[in-house]
Amino acid sequence: QVQLVESGGGLVQAGESLRLSCAASGRTFSSYVMGWFLQAPGKEREFVARISWSSGSTYYADSVKGRFTISKDNAKNTVFLQMDSLKPEETAVYYCAARTRATVEYAYWGQGTQVTVSS
Protein backbone atom coordinates (compact mmCIF):
# COMPACT_ATOMS: atom_id res chain seq x y z
CA GLN A 1 0.00 0.00 0.00
CA VAL A 2 1.58 3.24 -1.16
CA GLN A 3 1.29 6.05 1.33
CA LEU A 4 2.24 9.68 0.77
CA VAL A 5 2.17 12.07 3.71
CA GLU A 6 2.71 15.79 3.19
CA SER A 7 3.81 18.24 5.84
CA GLY A 8 5.24 21.72 6.13
CA GLY A 9 2.31 23.86 5.14
CA GLY A 10 1.37 26.98 7.03
CA LEU A 11 0.70 30.69 6.95
CA VAL A 12 3.34 33.03 5.53
CA GLN A 13 3.44 36.55 4.15
CA ALA A 14 3.97 37.32 0.51
CA GLY A 15 7.62 37.05 -0.44
CA GLU A 16 8.44 34.54 2.27
CA SER A 17 9.40 30.88 1.93
CA LEU A 18 8.12 27.48 2.94
CA ARG A 19 9.45 23.96 2.48
CA LEU A 20 7.00 21.16 2.01
CA SER A 21 7.87 17.52 2.61
CA CYS A 22 6.33 14.33 1.25
CA ALA A 23 7.20 11.11 3.02
CA ALA A 24 6.65 8.09 0.78
CA SER A 25 6.24 4.51 1.94
CA GLY A 26 4.85 1.20 0.85
CA ARG A 27 7.15 0.20 -1.96
CA THR A 28 10.41 0.89 -3.73
CA PHE A 29 10.08 4.17 -5.60
CA SER A 30 13.13 3.97 -7.83
CA SER A 31 10.96 3.64 -10.96
CA TYR A 32 8.55 6.37 -9.95
CA VAL A 33 8.06 10.03 -10.74
CA MET A 34 7.02 12.23 -7.84
CA GLY A 35 4.97 15.34 -8.39
CA TRP A 36 3.63 18.34 -6.52
CA PHE A 37 0.28 19.87 -7.38
CA LEU A 38 -1.77 22.71 -5.93
CA GLN A 39 -5.48 23.33 -5.75
CA ALA A 40 -6.64 26.84 -4.96
CA PRO A 41 -10.15 27.46 -3.60
CA GLY A 42 -12.74 27.06 -6.34
CA LYS A 43 -10.17 26.08 -8.94
CA GLU A 44 -8.94 22.90 -10.54
CA ARG A 45 -5.85 21.15 -9.35
CA GLU A 46 -2.75 22.20 -11.25
CA PHE A 47 0.74 20.86 -11.74
CA VAL A 48 3.63 22.52 -9.93
CA ALA A 49 6.75 20.36 -10.31
CA ARG A 50 7.97 16.79 -10.71
CA ILE A 51 11.13 14.80 -10.12
CA SER A 52 12.28 11.42 -11.36
CA TRP A 53 13.26 9.28 -8.43
CA SER A 54 15.95 7.41 -10.34
CA SER A 55 17.58 10.17 -12.39
CA GLY A 56 16.71 13.22 -10.33
CA SER A 57 15.60 15.09 -13.42
CA THR A 58 13.11 17.84 -12.70
CA TYR A 59 10.40 19.79 -14.48
CA TYR A 60 8.48 22.87 -13.36
CA ALA A 61 5.38 24.78 -14.27
CA ASP A 62 6.35 28.08 -15.89
CA SER A 63 4.69 30.00 -13.07
CA VAL A 64 7.11 28.67 -10.44
CA LYS A 65 10.38 28.39 -12.38
CA GLY A 66 13.18 30.14 -10.55
CA ARG A 67 11.23 30.31 -7.28
CA PHE A 68 10.36 26.70 -6.42
CA THR A 69 12.78 23.79 -6.17
CA ILE A 70 11.84 20.13 -6.01
CA SER A 71 14.34 17.71 -4.51
CA LYS A 72 14.53 14.30 -2.86
CA ASP A 73 16.26 12.40 -0.12
CA ASN A 74 16.65 8.80 -1.21
CA ALA A 75 17.65 7.55 2.22
CA LYS A 76 14.51 9.00 3.78
CA ASN A 77 12.15 8.30 0.85
CA THR A 78 11.14 11.93 1.05
CA VAL A 79 10.50 14.55 -1.61
CA PHE A 80 10.68 18.26 -0.88
CA LEU A 81 9.28 21.40 -2.43
CA GLN A 82 11.16 24.54 -1.49
CA MET A 83 8.96 27.51 -2.24
CA ASP A 84 10.53 30.97 -2.26
CA SER A 85 9.03 34.38 -2.99
CA LEU A 86 5.53 33.07 -2.40
CA LYS A 87 2.59 34.99 -3.83
CA PRO A 88 -0.92 35.38 -2.38
CA GLU A 89 -2.39 33.65 -5.42
CA GLU A 90 -0.42 30.54 -4.48
CA THR A 91 -2.64 30.05 -1.46
CA ALA A 92 -3.83 26.48 -1.94
CA VAL A 93 -3.78 22.94 -0.75
CA TYR A 94 -0.58 21.34 -1.98
CA TYR A 95 -0.58 17.66 -2.85
CA CYS A 96 2.20 15.16 -3.35
CA ALA A 97 1.60 12.46 -5.94
CA ALA A 98 3.37 9.47 -7.47
CA ARG A 99 3.26 7.64 -10.78
CA THR A 100 5.44 5.16 -12.55
CA ARG A 101 7.70 6.36 -15.37
CA ALA A 102 5.57 4.34 -17.81
CA THR A 103 2.33 6.15 -17.03
CA VAL A 104 0.99 9.67 -17.38
CA GLU A 105 -1.62 9.56 -14.66
CA TYR A 106 -0.58 9.94 -11.04
CA ALA A 107 -1.98 6.90 -9.25
CA TYR A 108 -1.15 7.82 -5.69
CA TRP A 109 -1.95 11.01 -3.80
CA GLY A 110 -1.34 12.38 -0.36
CA GLN A 111 -3.96 14.10 1.77
CA GLY A 112 -2.59 17.56 1.07
CA THR A 113 -1.18 20.36 3.17
CA GLN A 114 -2.57 23.89 3.34
CA VAL A 115 -0.39 26.82 2.33
CA THR A 116 -1.75 30.30 2.95
CA VAL A 117 0.10 33.35 1.67
CA SER A 118 -1.11 36.67 3.04
CA SER A 119 -0.61 39.94 1.19
Coordinates of N, CA and C in Angstrom, one line a residue:
Q1 N 0.8 -1.2 0.0 CA 0.0 0.0 0.0 C 0.9 1.2 0.0
V2 N 0.8 2.0 -1.1 CA 1.6 3.2 -1.2 C 0.9 4.3 -0.3
Q3 N 1.8 5.0 0.5 CA 1.3 6.1 1.3 C 2.2 7.3 1.1
L4 N 1.5 8.4 0.9 CA 2.2 9.7 0.8 C 1.7 10.6 1.8
V5 N 2.6 11.2 2.6 CA 2.2 12.1 3.7 C 2.9 13.4 3.6
E6 N 2.1 14.4 3.3 CA 2.7 15.8 3.2 C 2.8 16.5 4.5
S7 N 3.7 17.4 4.7 CA 3.8 18.2 5.8 C 4.5 19.5 5.4
G8 N 4.5 20.5 6.3 CA 5.2 21.7 6.1 C 4.4 22.9 5.7
G9 N 3.1 22.7 5.5 CA 2.3 23.9 5.1 C 2.2 24.8 6.3
G10 N 1.6 26.0 6.0 CA 1.4 27.0 7.0 C 1.0 28.3 6.5
L11 N 1.1 29.3 7.3 CA 0.7 30.7 7.0 C 2.0 31.5 6.9
V12 N 2.2 32.2 5.7 CA 3.3 33.0 5.5 C 2.9 34.3 4.8
Q13 N 3.7 35.3 4.9 CA 3.4 36.5 4.2 C 4.0 36.5 2.7
A14 N 3.5 37.3 1.9 CA 4.0 37.3 0.5 C 5.5 37.6 0.5
G15 N 6.2 36.9 -0.3 CA 7.6 37.1 -0.4 C 8.4 36.1 0.4
E16 N 7.8 35.5 1.4 CA 8.4 34.5 2.3 C 8.5 33.1 1.7
S17 N 9.1 32.2 2.4 CA 9.4 30.9 1.9 C 8.8 29.8 2.8
L18 N 8.6 28.7 2.2 CA 8.1 27.5 2.9 C 8.8 26.3 2.3
R19 N 9.0 25.2 3.1 CA 9.5 24.0 2.5 C 8.5 22.9 2.8
L20 N 7.9 22.3 1.8 CA 7.0 21.2 2.0 C 7.8 19.8 1.9
S21 N 7.3 18.8 2.7 CA 7.9 17.5 2.6 C 6.8 16.5 2.3
C22 N 7.2 15.4 1.6 CA 6.3 14.3 1.2 C 7.1 13.0 1.6
A23 N 6.6 12.4 2.6 CA 7.2 11.1 3.0 C 6.5 10.0 2.3
A24 N 7.2 9.2 1.6 CA 6.6 8.1 0.8 C 7.0 6.7 1.4
S25 N 6.0 5.8 1.4 CA 6.2 4.5 1.9 C 5.4 3.5 1.2
G26 N 5.7 2.2 1.4 CA 4.8 1.2 0.9 C 5.4 0.4 -0.3
R27 N 6.5 0.9 -0.9 CA 7.1 0.2 -2.0 C 8.5 0.9 -2.3
T28 N 9.2 0.3 -3.2 CA 10.4 0.9 -3.7 C 10.0 1.9 -4.8
F29 N 10.5 3.1 -4.7 CA 10.1 4.2 -5.6 C 11.1 4.5 -6.7
S30 N 12.1 3.7 -6.9 CA 13.1 4.0 -7.8 C 12.6 4.1 -9.3
S31 N 11.5 3.5 -9.6 CA 11.0 3.6 -11.0 C 9.8 4.6 -11.0
Y32 N 9.7 5.5 -10.0 CA 8.6 6.4 -9.9 C 9.0 7.8 -10.2
V33 N 7.9 8.6 -10.6 CA 8.1 10.0 -10.7 C 7.2 10.6 -9.6
M34 N 7.7 11.6 -8.9 CA 7.0 12.2 -7.8 C 6.6 13.7 -8.3
G35 N 5.4 14.0 -8.0 CA 5.0 15.3 -8.4 C 4.3 16.1 -7.3
W36 N 4.4 17.4 -7.4 CA 3.6 18.3 -6.5 C 2.6 19.1 -7.3
F37 N 1.4 19.2 -6.8 CA 0.3 19.9 -7.4 C -0.3 20.8 -6.3
L38 N -1.0 21.8 -6.8 CA -1.8 22.7 -5.9 C -3.2 22.8 -6.4
Q39 N -4.1 23.1 -5.4 CA -5.5 23.3 -5.8 C -5.9 24.5 -4.9
A40 N -6.2 25.6 -5.6 CA -6.6 26.8 -5.0 C -8.2 26.7 -4.8
P41 N -8.7 27.5 -3.8 CA -10.2 27.5 -3.6 C -10.9 27.7 -4.9
G42 N -11.9 26.9 -5.2 CA -12.7 27.1 -6.3 C -12.1 26.8 -7.7
K43 N -10.9 26.3 -7.7 CA -10.2 26.1 -8.9 C -9.8 24.6 -9.1
E44 N -9.4 24.3 -10.3 CA -8.9 22.9 -10.5 C -7.5 22.7 -10.0
R45 N -7.2 21.5 -9.8 CA -5.8 21.1 -9.3 C -4.9 21.4 -10.5
E46 N -3.7 21.9 -10.2 CA -2.7 22.2 -11.3 C -1.4 21.7 -10.9
F47 N -0.6 21.4 -11.9 CA 0.7 20.9 -11.7 C 1.7 22.0 -11.3
V48 N 2.6 21.6 -10.4 CA 3.6 22.5 -9.9 C 5.0 22.1 -10.4
A49 N 5.4 20.8 -10.0 CA 6.7 20.4 -10.3 C 6.8 18.8 -10.2
R50 N 7.8 18.2 -10.8 CA 8.0 16.8 -10.7 C 9.4 16.5 -10.7
I51 N 9.8 15.3 -10.2 CA 11.1 14.8 -10.1 C 11.1 13.3 -10.4
S52 N 12.1 12.9 -11.1 CA 12.3 11.4 -11.4 C 13.1 10.9 -10.2
W53 N 12.6 9.8 -9.6 CA 13.3 9.3 -8.4 C 14.6 8.7 -8.8
S54 N 14.7 8.1 -10.0 CA 15.9 7.4 -10.3 C 17.0 8.4 -10.9
S55 N 16.6 9.3 -11.8 CA 17.6 10.2 -12.4 C 17.7 11.5 -11.7
G56 N 16.7 11.9 -11.0 CA 16.7 13.2 -10.3 C 16.3 14.4 -11.3
S57 N 16.0 14.0 -12.5 CA 15.6 15.1 -13.4 C 14.3 15.8 -13.0
T58 N 14.2 17.1 -13.2 CA 13.1 17.8 -12.7 C 12.4 18.6 -13.8
Y59 N 11.2 19.0 -13.5 CA 10.4 19.8 -14.5 C 9.4 20.7 -13.7
Y60 N 9.3 21.9 -14.1 CA 8.5 22.9 -13.4 C 7.4 23.5 -14.2
A61 N 6.3 23.9 -13.6 CA 5.4 24.8 -14.3 C 6.0 26.1 -14.5
D62 N 5.7 26.8 -15.6 CA 6.4 28.1 -15.9 C 6.2 29.1 -14.8
S63 N 5.0 29.0 -14.1 CA 4.7 30.0 -13.1 C 5.6 29.9 -11.8
V64 N 6.3 28.8 -11.6 CA 7.1 28.7 -10.4 C 8.6 28.6 -10.8
K65 N 9.0 28.5 -12.0 CA 10.4 28.4 -12.4 C 11.2 29.5 -11.8
G66 N 12.3 29.2 -11.2 CA 13.2 30.1 -10.5 C 12.8 30.5 -9.1
R67 N 11.6 30.0 -8.7 CA 11.2 30.3 -7.3 C 11.0 29.0 -6.5
F68 N 10.6 28.0 -7.1 CA 10.4 26.7 -6.4 C 11.4 25.7 -6.8
T69 N 11.8 24.8 -5.9 CA 12.8 23.8 -6.2 C 12.3 22.5 -5.6
I70 N 12.2 21.5 -6.5 CA 11.8 20.1 -6.0 C 13.1 19.3 -5.8
S71 N 13.2 18.5 -4.8 CA 14.3 17.7 -4.5 C 13.9 16.5 -3.8
K72 N 14.9 15.6 -3.5 CA 14.5 14.3 -2.9 C 15.7 13.8 -2.0
D73 N 15.3 13.0 -1.0 CA 16.3 12.4 -0.1 C 16.0 10.9 -0.2
N74 N 16.9 10.2 -1.0 CA 16.6 8.8 -1.2 C 16.6 8.0 0.1
A75 N 17.5 8.3 1.0 CA 17.6 7.6 2.2 C 16.4 7.6 3.1
K76 N 15.7 8.8 3.0 CA 14.5 9.0 3.8 C 13.2 8.8 3.0
N77 N 13.4 8.5 1.7 CA 12.2 8.3 0.9 C 11.3 9.5 0.9
T78 N 11.9 10.7 0.9 CA 11.1 11.9 1.1 C 11.4 12.9 -0.1
V79 N 10.4 13.5 -0.6 CA 10.5 14.6 -1.6 C 10.2 15.9 -1.0
F80 N 10.9 16.9 -1.4 CA 10.7 18.3 -0.9 C 10.3 19.2 -2.0
L81 N 9.6 20.3 -1.5 CA 9.3 21.4 -2.4 C 9.6 22.7 -1.7
Q82 N 10.8 23.3 -2.1 CA 11.2 24.5 -1.5 C 10.5 25.6 -2.3
M83 N 9.7 26.5 -1.6 CA 9.0 27.5 -2.2 C 9.4 28.9 -1.7
D84 N 10.0 29.6 -2.6 CA 10.5 31.0 -2.3 C 9.7 32.0 -3.0
S85 N 9.8 33.2 -2.4 CA 9.0 34.4 -3.0 C 7.6 34.0 -3.3
L86 N 6.9 33.5 -2.3 CA 5.5 33.1 -2.4 C 4.6 34.2 -2.7
K87 N 3.6 34.0 -3.4 CA 2.6 35.0 -3.8 C 1.2 34.6 -3.2
P88 N 0.4 35.7 -2.9 CA -0.9 35.4 -2.4 C -1.8 34.4 -3.2
E89 N -1.6 34.5 -4.5 CA -2.4 33.6 -5.4 C -1.9 32.2 -5.4
E90 N -0.9 31.9 -4.7 CA -0.4 30.5 -4.5 C -1.0 29.9 -3.2
T91 N -1.9 30.6 -2.6 CA -2.6 30.1 -1.5 C -3.5 28.9 -2.0
A92 N -3.2 27.7 -1.4 CA -3.8 26.5 -1.9 C -3.5 25.3 -1.0
V93 N -4.2 24.2 -1.3 CA -3.8 22.9 -0.7 C -2.8 22.3 -1.7
Y94 N -1.6 21.9 -1.2 CA -0.6 21.3 -2.0 C -0.6 19.8 -1.8
Y95 N -0.5 19.1 -2.9 CA -0.6 17.7 -2.9 C 0.7 17.1 -3.4
C96 N 1.1 16.0 -2.8 CA 2.2 15.2 -3.4 C 1.5 14.0 -4.1
A97 N 2.2 13.6 -5.2 CA 1.6 12.5 -5.9 C 2.7 11.6 -6.5
A98 N 2.4 10.4 -6.9 CA 3.4 9.5 -7.5 C 2.8 8.7 -8.7
R99 N 3.6 8.5 -9.6 CA 3.3 7.6 -10.8 C 4.5 6.9 -11.2
T100 N 4.3 5.9 -12.0 CA 5.4 5.2 -12.6 C 5.9 5.9 -13.8
R101 N 7.1 5.7 -14.2 CA 7.7 6.4 -15.4 C 6.9 6.0 -16.6
A102 N 6.3 4.8 -16.6 CA 5.6 4.3 -17.8 C 4.2 4.9 -18.0
T103 N 3.7 5.6 -17.0 CA 2.3 6.2 -17.0 C 2.3 7.7 -17.0
V104 N 1.2 8.2 -17.4 CA 1.0 9.7 -17.4 C 0.2 10.1 -16.2
E105 N -0.8 9.3 -15.8 CA -1.6 9.6 -14.7 C -0.9 9.3 -13.3
Y106 N -1.1 10.2 -12.4 CA -0.6 9.9 -11.0 C -1.6 9.0 -10.3
A107 N -1.1 7.9 -9.9 CA -2.0 6.9 -9.3 C -2.1 7.1 -7.8
Y108 N -1.1 7.7 -7.1 CA -1.1 7.8 -5.7 C -1.1 9.3 -5.3
W109 N -1.9 9.6 -4.3 CA -1.9 11.0 -3.8 C -1.9 11.1 -2.3
G110 N -1.3 12.1 -1.8 CA -1.3 12.4 -0.4 C -2.6 13.1 0.0
Q111 N -2.7 13.4 1.3 CA -4.0 14.1 1.8 C -3.9 15.6 1.6
G112 N -2.7 16.1 1.3 CA -2.6 17.6 1.1 C -2.2 18.3 2.3
T113 N -1.6 19.5 2.1 CA -1.2 20.4 3.2 C -1.5 21.8 2.7
Q114 N -2.1 22.5 3.7 CA -2.6 23.9 3.3 C -1.4 24.9 3.4
V115 N -1.3 25.7 2.4 CA -0.4 26.8 2.3 C -1.2 28.1 2.1
T116 N -1.0 29.0 3.0 CA -1.7 30.3 2.9 C -0.7 31.4 2.9
V117 N -0.8 32.2 1.9 CA 0.1 33.4 1.7 C -0.7 34.6 1.8
S118 N -0.4 35.4 2.8 CA -1.1 36.7 3.0 C -0.4 37.8 2.3
S119 N -1.2 38.8 1.9 CA -0.6 39.9 1.2 C -0.2 41.1 2.1

